Tab-separated table of C-alpha atoms in Angstrom:
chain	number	residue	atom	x	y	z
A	1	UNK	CA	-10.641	30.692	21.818
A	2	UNK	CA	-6.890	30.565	21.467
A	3	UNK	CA	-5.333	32.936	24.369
A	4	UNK	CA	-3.242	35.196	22.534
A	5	UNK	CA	-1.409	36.879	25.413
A	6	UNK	CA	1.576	34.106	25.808
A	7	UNK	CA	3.729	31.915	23.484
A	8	UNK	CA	2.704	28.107	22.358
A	9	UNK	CA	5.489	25.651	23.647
A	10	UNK	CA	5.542	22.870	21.378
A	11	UNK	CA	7.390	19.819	21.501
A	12	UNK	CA	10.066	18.685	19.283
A	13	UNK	CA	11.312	14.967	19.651
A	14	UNK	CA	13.790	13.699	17.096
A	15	UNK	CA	17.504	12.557	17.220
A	16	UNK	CA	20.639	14.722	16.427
A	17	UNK	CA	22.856	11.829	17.904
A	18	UNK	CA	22.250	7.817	17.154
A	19	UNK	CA	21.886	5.467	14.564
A	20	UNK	CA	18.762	6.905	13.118
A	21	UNK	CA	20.300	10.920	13.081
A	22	UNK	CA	20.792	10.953	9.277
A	23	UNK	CA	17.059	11.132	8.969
A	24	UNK	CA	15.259	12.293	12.100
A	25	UNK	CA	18.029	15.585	11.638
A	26	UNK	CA	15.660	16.232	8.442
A	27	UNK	CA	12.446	15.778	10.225
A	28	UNK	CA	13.474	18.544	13.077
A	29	UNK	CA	14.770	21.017	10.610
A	30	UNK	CA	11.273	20.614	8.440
A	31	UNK	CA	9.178	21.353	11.792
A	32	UNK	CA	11.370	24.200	12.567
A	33	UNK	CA	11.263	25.855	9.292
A	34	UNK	CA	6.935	25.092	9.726
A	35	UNK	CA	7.131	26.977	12.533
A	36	UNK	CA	8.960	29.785	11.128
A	37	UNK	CA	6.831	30.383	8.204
A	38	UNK	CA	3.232	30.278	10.420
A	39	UNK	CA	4.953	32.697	12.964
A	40	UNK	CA	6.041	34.893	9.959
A	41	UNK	CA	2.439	35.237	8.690
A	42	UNK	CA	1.039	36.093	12.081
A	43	UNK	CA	1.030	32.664	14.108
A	44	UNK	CA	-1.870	31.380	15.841
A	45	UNK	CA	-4.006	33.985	15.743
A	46	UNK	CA	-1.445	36.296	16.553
A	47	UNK	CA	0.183	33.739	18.991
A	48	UNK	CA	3.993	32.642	18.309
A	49	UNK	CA	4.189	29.299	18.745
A	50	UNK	CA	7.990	28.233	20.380
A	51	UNK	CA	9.766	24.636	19.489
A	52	UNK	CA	11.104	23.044	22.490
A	53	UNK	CA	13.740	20.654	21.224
A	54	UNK	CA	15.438	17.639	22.507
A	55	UNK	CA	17.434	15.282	21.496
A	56	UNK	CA	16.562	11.554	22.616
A	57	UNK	CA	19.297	9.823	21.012
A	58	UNK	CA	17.831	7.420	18.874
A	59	UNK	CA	17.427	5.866	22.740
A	60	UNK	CA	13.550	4.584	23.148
A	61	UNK	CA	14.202	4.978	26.961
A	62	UNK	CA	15.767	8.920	26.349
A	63	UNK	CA	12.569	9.631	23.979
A	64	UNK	CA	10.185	8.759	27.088
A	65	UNK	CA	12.173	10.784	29.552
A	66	UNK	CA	12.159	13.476	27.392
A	67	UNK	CA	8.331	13.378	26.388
A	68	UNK	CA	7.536	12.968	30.124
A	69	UNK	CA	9.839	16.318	31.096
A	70	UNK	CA	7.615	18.035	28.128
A	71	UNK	CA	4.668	17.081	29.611
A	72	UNK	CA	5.264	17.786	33.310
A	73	UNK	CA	6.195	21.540	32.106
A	74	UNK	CA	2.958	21.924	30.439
A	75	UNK	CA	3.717	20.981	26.940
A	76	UNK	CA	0.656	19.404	25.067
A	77	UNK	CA	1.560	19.309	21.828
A	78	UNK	CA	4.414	17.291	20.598
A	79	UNK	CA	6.048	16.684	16.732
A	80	UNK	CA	8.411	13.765	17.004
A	81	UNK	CA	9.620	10.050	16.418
A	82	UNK	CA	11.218	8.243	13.828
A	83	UNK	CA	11.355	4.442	15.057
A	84	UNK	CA	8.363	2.786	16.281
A	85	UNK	CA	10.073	1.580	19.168
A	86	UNK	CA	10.270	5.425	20.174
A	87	UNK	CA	6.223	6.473	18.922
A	88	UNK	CA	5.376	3.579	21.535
A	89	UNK	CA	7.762	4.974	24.429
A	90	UNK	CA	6.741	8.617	24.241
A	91	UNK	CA	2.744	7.670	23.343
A	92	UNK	CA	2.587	6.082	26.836
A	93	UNK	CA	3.378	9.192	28.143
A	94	UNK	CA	1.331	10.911	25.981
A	95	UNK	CA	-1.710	8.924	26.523
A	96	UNK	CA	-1.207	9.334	30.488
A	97	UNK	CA	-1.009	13.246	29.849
A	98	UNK	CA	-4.332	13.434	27.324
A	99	UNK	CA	-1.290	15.674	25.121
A	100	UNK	CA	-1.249	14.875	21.235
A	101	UNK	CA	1.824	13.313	19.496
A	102	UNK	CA	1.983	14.227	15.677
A	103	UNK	CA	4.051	10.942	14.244
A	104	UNK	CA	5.395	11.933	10.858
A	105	UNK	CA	7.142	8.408	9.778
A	106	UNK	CA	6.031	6.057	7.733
A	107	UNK	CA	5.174	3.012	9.915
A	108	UNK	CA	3.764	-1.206	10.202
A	109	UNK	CA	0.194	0.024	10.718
A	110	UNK	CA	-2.160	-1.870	13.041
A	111	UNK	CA	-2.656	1.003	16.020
A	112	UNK	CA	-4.833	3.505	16.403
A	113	UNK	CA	-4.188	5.909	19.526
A	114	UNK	CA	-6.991	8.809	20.023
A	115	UNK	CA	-3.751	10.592	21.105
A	116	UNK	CA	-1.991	10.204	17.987
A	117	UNK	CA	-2.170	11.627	14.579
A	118	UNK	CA	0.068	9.559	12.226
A	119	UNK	CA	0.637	11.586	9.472
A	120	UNK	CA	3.419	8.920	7.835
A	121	UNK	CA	2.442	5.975	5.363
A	122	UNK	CA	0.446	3.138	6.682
A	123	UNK	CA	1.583	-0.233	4.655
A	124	UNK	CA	-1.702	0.052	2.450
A	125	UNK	CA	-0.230	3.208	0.650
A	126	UNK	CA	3.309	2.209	0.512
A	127	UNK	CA	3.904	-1.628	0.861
A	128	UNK	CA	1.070	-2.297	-1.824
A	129	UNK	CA	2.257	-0.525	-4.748
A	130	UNK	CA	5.894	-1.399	-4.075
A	131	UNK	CA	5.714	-5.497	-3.655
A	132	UNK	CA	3.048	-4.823	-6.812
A	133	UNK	CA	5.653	-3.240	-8.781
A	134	UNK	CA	8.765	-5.120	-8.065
A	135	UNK	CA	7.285	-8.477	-8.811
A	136	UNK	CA	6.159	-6.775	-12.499
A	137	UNK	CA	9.474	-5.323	-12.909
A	138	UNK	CA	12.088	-7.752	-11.760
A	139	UNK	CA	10.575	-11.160	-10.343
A	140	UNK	CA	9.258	-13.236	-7.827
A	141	UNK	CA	12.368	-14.391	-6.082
A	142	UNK	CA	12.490	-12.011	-2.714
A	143	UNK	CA	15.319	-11.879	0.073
A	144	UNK	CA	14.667	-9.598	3.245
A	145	UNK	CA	16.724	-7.761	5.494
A	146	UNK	CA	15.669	-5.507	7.899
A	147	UNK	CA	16.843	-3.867	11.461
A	148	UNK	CA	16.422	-5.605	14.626
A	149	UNK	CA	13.102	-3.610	15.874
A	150	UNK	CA	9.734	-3.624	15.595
A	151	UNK	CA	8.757	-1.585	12.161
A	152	UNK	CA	11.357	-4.489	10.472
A	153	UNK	CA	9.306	-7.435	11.761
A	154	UNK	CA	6.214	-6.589	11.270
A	155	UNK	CA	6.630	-4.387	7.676
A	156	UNK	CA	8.193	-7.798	6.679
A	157	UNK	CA	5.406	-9.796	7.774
A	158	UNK	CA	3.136	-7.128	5.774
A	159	UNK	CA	5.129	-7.570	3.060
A	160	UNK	CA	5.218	-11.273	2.918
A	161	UNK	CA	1.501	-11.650	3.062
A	162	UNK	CA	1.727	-9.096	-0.223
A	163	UNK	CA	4.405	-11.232	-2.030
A	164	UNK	CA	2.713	-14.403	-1.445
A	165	UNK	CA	-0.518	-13.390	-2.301
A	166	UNK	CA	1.056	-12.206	-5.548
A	167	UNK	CA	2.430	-15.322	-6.544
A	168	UNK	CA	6.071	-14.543	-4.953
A	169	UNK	CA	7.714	-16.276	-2.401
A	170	UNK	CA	10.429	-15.272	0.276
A	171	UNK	CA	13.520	-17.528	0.257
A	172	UNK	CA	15.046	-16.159	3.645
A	173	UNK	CA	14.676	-13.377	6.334
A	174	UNK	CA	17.222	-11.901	8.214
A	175	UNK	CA	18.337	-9.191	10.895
A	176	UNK	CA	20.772	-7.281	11.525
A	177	UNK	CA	21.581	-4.366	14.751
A	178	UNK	CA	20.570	-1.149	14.349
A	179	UNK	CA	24.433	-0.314	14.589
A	180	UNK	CA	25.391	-3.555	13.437
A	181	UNK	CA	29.359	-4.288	12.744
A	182	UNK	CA	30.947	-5.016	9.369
A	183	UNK	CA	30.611	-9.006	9.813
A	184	UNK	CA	26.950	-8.144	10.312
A	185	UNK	CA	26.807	-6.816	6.885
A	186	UNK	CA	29.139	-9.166	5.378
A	187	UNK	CA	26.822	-12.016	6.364
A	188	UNK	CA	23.655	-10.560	4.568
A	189	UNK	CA	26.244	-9.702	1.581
A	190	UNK	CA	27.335	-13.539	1.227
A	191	UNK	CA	23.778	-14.798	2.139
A	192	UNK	CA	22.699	-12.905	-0.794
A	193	UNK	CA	25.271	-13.808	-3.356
A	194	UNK	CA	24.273	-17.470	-2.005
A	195	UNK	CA	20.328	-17.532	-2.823
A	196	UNK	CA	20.319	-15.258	-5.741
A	197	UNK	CA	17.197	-13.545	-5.043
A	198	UNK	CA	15.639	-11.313	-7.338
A	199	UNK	CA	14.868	-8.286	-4.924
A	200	UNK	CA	16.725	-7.658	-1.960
A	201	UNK	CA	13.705	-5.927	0.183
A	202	UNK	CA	15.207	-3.862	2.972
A	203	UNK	CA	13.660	-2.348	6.264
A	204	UNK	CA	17.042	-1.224	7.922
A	205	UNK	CA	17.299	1.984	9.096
A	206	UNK	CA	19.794	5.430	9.571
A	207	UNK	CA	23.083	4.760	9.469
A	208	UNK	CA	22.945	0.851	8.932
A	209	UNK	CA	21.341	1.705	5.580
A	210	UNK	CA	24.313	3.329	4.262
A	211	UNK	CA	26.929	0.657	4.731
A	212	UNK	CA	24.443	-1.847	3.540
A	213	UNK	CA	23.951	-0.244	0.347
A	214	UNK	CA	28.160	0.499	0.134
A	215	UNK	CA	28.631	-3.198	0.534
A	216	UNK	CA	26.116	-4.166	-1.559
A	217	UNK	CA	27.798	-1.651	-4.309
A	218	UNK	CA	31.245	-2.927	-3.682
A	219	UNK	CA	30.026	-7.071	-4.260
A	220	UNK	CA	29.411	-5.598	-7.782
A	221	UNK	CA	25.405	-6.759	-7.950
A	222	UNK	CA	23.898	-5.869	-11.119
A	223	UNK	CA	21.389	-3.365	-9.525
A	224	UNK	CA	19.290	-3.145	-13.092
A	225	UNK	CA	18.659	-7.148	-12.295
A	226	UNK	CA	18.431	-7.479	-8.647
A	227	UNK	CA	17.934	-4.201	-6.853
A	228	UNK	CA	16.851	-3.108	-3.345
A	229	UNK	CA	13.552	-2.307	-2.651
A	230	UNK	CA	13.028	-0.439	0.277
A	231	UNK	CA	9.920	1.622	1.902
A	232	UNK	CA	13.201	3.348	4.006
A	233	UNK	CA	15.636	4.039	2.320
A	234	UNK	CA	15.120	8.033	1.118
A	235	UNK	CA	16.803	11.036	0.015
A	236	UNK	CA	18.756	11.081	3.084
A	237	UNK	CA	19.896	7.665	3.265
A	238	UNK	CA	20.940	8.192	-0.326
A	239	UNK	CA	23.018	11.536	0.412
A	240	UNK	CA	24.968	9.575	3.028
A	241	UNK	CA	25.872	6.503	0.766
A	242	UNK	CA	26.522	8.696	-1.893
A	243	UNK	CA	24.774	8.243	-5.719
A	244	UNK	CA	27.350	5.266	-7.162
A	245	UNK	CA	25.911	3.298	-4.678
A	246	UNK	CA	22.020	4.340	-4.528
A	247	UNK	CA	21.832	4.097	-8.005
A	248	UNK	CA	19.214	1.863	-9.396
A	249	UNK	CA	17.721	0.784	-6.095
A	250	UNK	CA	14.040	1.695	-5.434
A	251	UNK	CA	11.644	2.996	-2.682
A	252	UNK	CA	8.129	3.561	-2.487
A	253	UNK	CA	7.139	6.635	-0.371
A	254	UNK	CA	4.091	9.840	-0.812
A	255	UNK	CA	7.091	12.056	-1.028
A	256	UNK	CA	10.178	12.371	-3.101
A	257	UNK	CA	12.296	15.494	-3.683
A	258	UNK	CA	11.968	15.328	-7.792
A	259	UNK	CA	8.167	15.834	-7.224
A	260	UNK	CA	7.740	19.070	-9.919
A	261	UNK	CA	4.441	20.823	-8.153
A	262	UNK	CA	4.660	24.427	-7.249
A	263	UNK	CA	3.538	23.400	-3.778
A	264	UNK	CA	7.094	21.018	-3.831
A	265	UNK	CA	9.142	23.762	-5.734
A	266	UNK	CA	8.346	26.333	-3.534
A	267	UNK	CA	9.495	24.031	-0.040
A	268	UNK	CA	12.383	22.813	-1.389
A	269	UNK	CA	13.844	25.951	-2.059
A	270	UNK	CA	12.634	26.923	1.599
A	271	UNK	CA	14.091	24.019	2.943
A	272	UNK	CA	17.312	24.270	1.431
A	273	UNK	CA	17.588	28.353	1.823
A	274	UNK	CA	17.292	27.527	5.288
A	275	UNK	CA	19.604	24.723	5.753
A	276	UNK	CA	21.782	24.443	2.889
A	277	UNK	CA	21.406	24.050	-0.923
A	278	UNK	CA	22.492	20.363	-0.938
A	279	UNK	CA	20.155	19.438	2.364
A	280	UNK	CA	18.452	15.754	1.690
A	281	UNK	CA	14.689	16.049	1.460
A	282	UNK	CA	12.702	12.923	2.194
A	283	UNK	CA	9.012	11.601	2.687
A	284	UNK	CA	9.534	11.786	6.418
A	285	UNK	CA	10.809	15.105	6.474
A	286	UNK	CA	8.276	16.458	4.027
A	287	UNK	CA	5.701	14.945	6.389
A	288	UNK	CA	6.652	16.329	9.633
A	289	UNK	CA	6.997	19.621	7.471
A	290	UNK	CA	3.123	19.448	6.565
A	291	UNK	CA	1.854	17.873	9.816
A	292	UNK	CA	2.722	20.573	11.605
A	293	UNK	CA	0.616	22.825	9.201
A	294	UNK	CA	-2.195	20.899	9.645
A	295	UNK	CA	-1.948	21.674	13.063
A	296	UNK	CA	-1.864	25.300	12.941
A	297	UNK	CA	-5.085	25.309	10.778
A	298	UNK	CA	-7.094	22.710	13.174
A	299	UNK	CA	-6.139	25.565	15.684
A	300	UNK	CA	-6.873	28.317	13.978
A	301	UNK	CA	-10.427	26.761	12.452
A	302	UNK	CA	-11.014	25.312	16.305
A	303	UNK	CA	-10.170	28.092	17.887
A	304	UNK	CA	-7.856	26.004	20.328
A	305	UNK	CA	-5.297	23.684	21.387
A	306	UNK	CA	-6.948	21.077	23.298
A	307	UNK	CA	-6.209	17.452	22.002
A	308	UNK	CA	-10.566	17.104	21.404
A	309	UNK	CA	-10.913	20.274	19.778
A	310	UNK	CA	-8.152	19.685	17.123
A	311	UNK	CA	-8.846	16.302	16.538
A	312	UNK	CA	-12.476	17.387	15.263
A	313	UNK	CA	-11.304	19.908	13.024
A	314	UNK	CA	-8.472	18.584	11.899
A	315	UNK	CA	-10.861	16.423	10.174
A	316	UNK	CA	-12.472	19.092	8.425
A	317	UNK	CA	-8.993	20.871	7.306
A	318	UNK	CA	-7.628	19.788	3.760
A	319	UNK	CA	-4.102	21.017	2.605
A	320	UNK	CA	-2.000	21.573	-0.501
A	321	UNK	CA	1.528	20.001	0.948
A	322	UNK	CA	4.274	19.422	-0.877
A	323	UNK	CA	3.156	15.875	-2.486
A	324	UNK	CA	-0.048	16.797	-3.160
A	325	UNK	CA	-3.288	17.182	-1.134
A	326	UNK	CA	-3.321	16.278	2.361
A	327	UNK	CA	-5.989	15.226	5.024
A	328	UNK	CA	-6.585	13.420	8.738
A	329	UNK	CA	-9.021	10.694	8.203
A	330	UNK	CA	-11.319	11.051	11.567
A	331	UNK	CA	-11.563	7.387	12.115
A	332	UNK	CA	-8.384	6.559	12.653
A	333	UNK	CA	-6.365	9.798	12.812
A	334	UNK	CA	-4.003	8.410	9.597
A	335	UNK	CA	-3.650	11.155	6.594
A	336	UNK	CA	-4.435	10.233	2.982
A	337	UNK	CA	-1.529	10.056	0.947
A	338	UNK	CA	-0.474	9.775	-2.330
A	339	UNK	CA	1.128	6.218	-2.988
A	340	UNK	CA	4.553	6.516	-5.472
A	341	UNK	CA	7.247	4.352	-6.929
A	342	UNK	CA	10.872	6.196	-7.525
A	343	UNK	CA	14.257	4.634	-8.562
A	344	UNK	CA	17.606	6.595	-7.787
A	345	UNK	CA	19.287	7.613	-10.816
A	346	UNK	CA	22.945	8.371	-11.217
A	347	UNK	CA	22.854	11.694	-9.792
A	348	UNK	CA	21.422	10.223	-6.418
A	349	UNK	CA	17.706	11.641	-7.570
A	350	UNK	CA	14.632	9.638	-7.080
A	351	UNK	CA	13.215	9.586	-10.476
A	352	UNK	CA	9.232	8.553	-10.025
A	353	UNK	CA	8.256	5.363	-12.089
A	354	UNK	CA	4.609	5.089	-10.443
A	355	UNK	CA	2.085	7.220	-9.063
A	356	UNK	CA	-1.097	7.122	-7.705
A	357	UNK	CA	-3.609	9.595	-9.787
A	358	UNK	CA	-5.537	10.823	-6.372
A	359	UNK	CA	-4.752	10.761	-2.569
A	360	UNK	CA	-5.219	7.064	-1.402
A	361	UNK	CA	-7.414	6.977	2.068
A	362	UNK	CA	-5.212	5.475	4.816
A	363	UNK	CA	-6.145	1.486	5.900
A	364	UNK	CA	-4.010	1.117	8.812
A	365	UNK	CA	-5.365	-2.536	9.294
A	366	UNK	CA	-5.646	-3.419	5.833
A	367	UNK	CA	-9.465	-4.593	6.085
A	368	UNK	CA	-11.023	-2.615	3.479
A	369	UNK	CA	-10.473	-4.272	0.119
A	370	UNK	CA	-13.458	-6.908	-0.026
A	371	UNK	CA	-13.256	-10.548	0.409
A	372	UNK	CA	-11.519	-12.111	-2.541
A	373	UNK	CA	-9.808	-9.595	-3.678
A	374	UNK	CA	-6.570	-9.039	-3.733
A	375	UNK	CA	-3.653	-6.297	-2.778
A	376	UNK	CA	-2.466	-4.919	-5.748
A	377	UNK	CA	-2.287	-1.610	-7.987
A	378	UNK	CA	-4.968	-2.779	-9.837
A	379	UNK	CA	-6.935	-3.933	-7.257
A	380	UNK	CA	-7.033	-0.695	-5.378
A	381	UNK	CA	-8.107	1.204	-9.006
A	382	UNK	CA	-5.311	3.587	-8.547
């Protein structure tokens, strides 16, 4: 049973400083104000659970030190990560420390760790329903960008496979620093205005994101011809570039801000009580929020902490989250989401063109429609 007499330290593992700040910043203040609101309606069976936070920097090498100080003082649970690079620094440490990581970013897929619950989009309910709907909507002509790290290389080999299979083709790839310098964007600009694609499909990241979009604004591309599609690129991205130059560009994610559920309504006023009234809400801030209520259940239903104990009732724990319902799929520890389409709109809000009409079970390795058919909204009979 769950010892009541002493506090829970939890971990807490995302950037304040670094190129990716702009949205990891979200994802801490959603798991603090998670915490908050189980403590305030008695905690864990009466136990308060206590955020220890760090900041690693948007550093892969600062994220491992600072997982492996959590775990050497006793610290078993941990919310954190943004960049992949950083999920596979800390889940070494993790995995040497039998602790549990709860990964709340969308992410390439293809890993299962029994020390992991990823509780971000795998490519089957985000990269399917966005090549899907871009090709319908604007054409088949596709030029990629991404950041120079992992999630980039292989999202954009996902992504590829998608397009091609759809008829699409991909007329150059291209990469760019995580804190790359103005001729670094300038380059992608001009390479663009050169091939005349008919999507721009972007995987950069943080801060990057923001003067890619600016540029892409100031070269005057017709965004309601040729806009960027992007599984990254959310409500806080779109704060920091500001809505002139967000406007018209699209992202496919479970989560946006505009959802109108009373389960949404009542966390975004929350959220922005707590941190401000014009705070940025995204899908990975939304899903560290509800990740972190999963937990508590699993450990109130289990009676414990203990990474084997949670893992089996977190499969048996179903919850109303902000985007709709929410659960841990026991085979692979990935949470069914809700698949959606939004495009910004000139207020900088992500008005929803496509959604999925139930929860869509997670595929991390993309194996489950059968042979000879293909990826595709229709396909997967959302």
């Amino acid at each position: 049973m769950l010892d009541t007499s002493d506090p829970l330290e939890v971990g807490v593992l995302f950037s304040q400083t670094g190129a990716t700040a702009v949205v990891e910043k979200t994802q801490r203040q959603a798991v603090l104000l998670a915490i908050e609101e189980i403590n305030q309606s008695g905690g864990l069976n009466g136990r308060e659970i206590v955020p220890i936070c760090a900041d690693p920097r948007s550093d892969p090498r600062q994220f491992r030190h600072e997982a492996k100080e959590m775990v050497q003082a006793g610290i078993k649970i941990i919310f954190g990560c943004y960049m992949s690079s950083t999920r596979r620094a800390v889940l070494q440490v993790i995995e040497q420390s039998d602790a549990l990581l709860f990964y709340p970013t969308l992410y390439e897929g293809f890993e299962f760790s029994p020390n992991c619950v990823y509780s971000g989009a795998a490519p089957n309910q985000n990269s399917i329903v966005l090549a899907d709907y871009l090709l319908e909507s604007y054409g088949d002509r596709f030029y990629f960008v991404g950041s120079n790290y992992v999630f980039p290389y292989e999202s954009n080999r996902i992504m590829r496979d998608l397009i091609q299979n759809l008829g699409g083709r991909v007329l150059d790839e291209r990469y760019i620093p995580l804190v790359p310098k103005a001729d670094d964007i300038d380059r992608i600009i001009a390479e663009i205005a050169t091939c005349a694609p008919a999507v721009v499909f972007s995987t950069v990241v943080g801060d990057a994101a923001r003067a890619l979009y600016q540029a892409y604004d100031m070269a005057g591309f017709d965004r309601a011809l040729m806009p960027i599609g992007s599984l990254t690129t959310g409500e806080a991205e779109i704060a920091a570039m500001g809505a002139e130059a967000g406007e018209g560009h699209i992202t496919s994610a479970p989560y946006f801000c505009s959802i109108t559920s009373p389960e949404n309504r009542r966390f975004v006023a929350a959220y922005r009580s707590r941190f401000g009234q014009e705070a940025p809400i995204s899908a990975c801030a939304e899903a560290a929020y509800f990740q972190v209520h999963l937990f508590a259940e699993a450990a109130r239903l289990s009676g414990s902490t203990a990474r084997a104990e949670l893992l089996e009732a977190l499969a048996k724990v179903e919850l109303a989250a902000p985007q709709g319902s929410v659960k841990v799929d026991s085979r692979n520890h990935h949470t069914f989401l809700t698949p959606r389409v939004a495009r910004v709109d000139a207020a900088g809000v992500f008005e929803i063109v496509y959604e999925s009409k139930r929860p869509l079970r997670p595929d991390p390795y993309m194996v489950e429609p059968s042979e000879g058919t293909s990826w595709s909204i229709s396909a997967l009979a959302l």
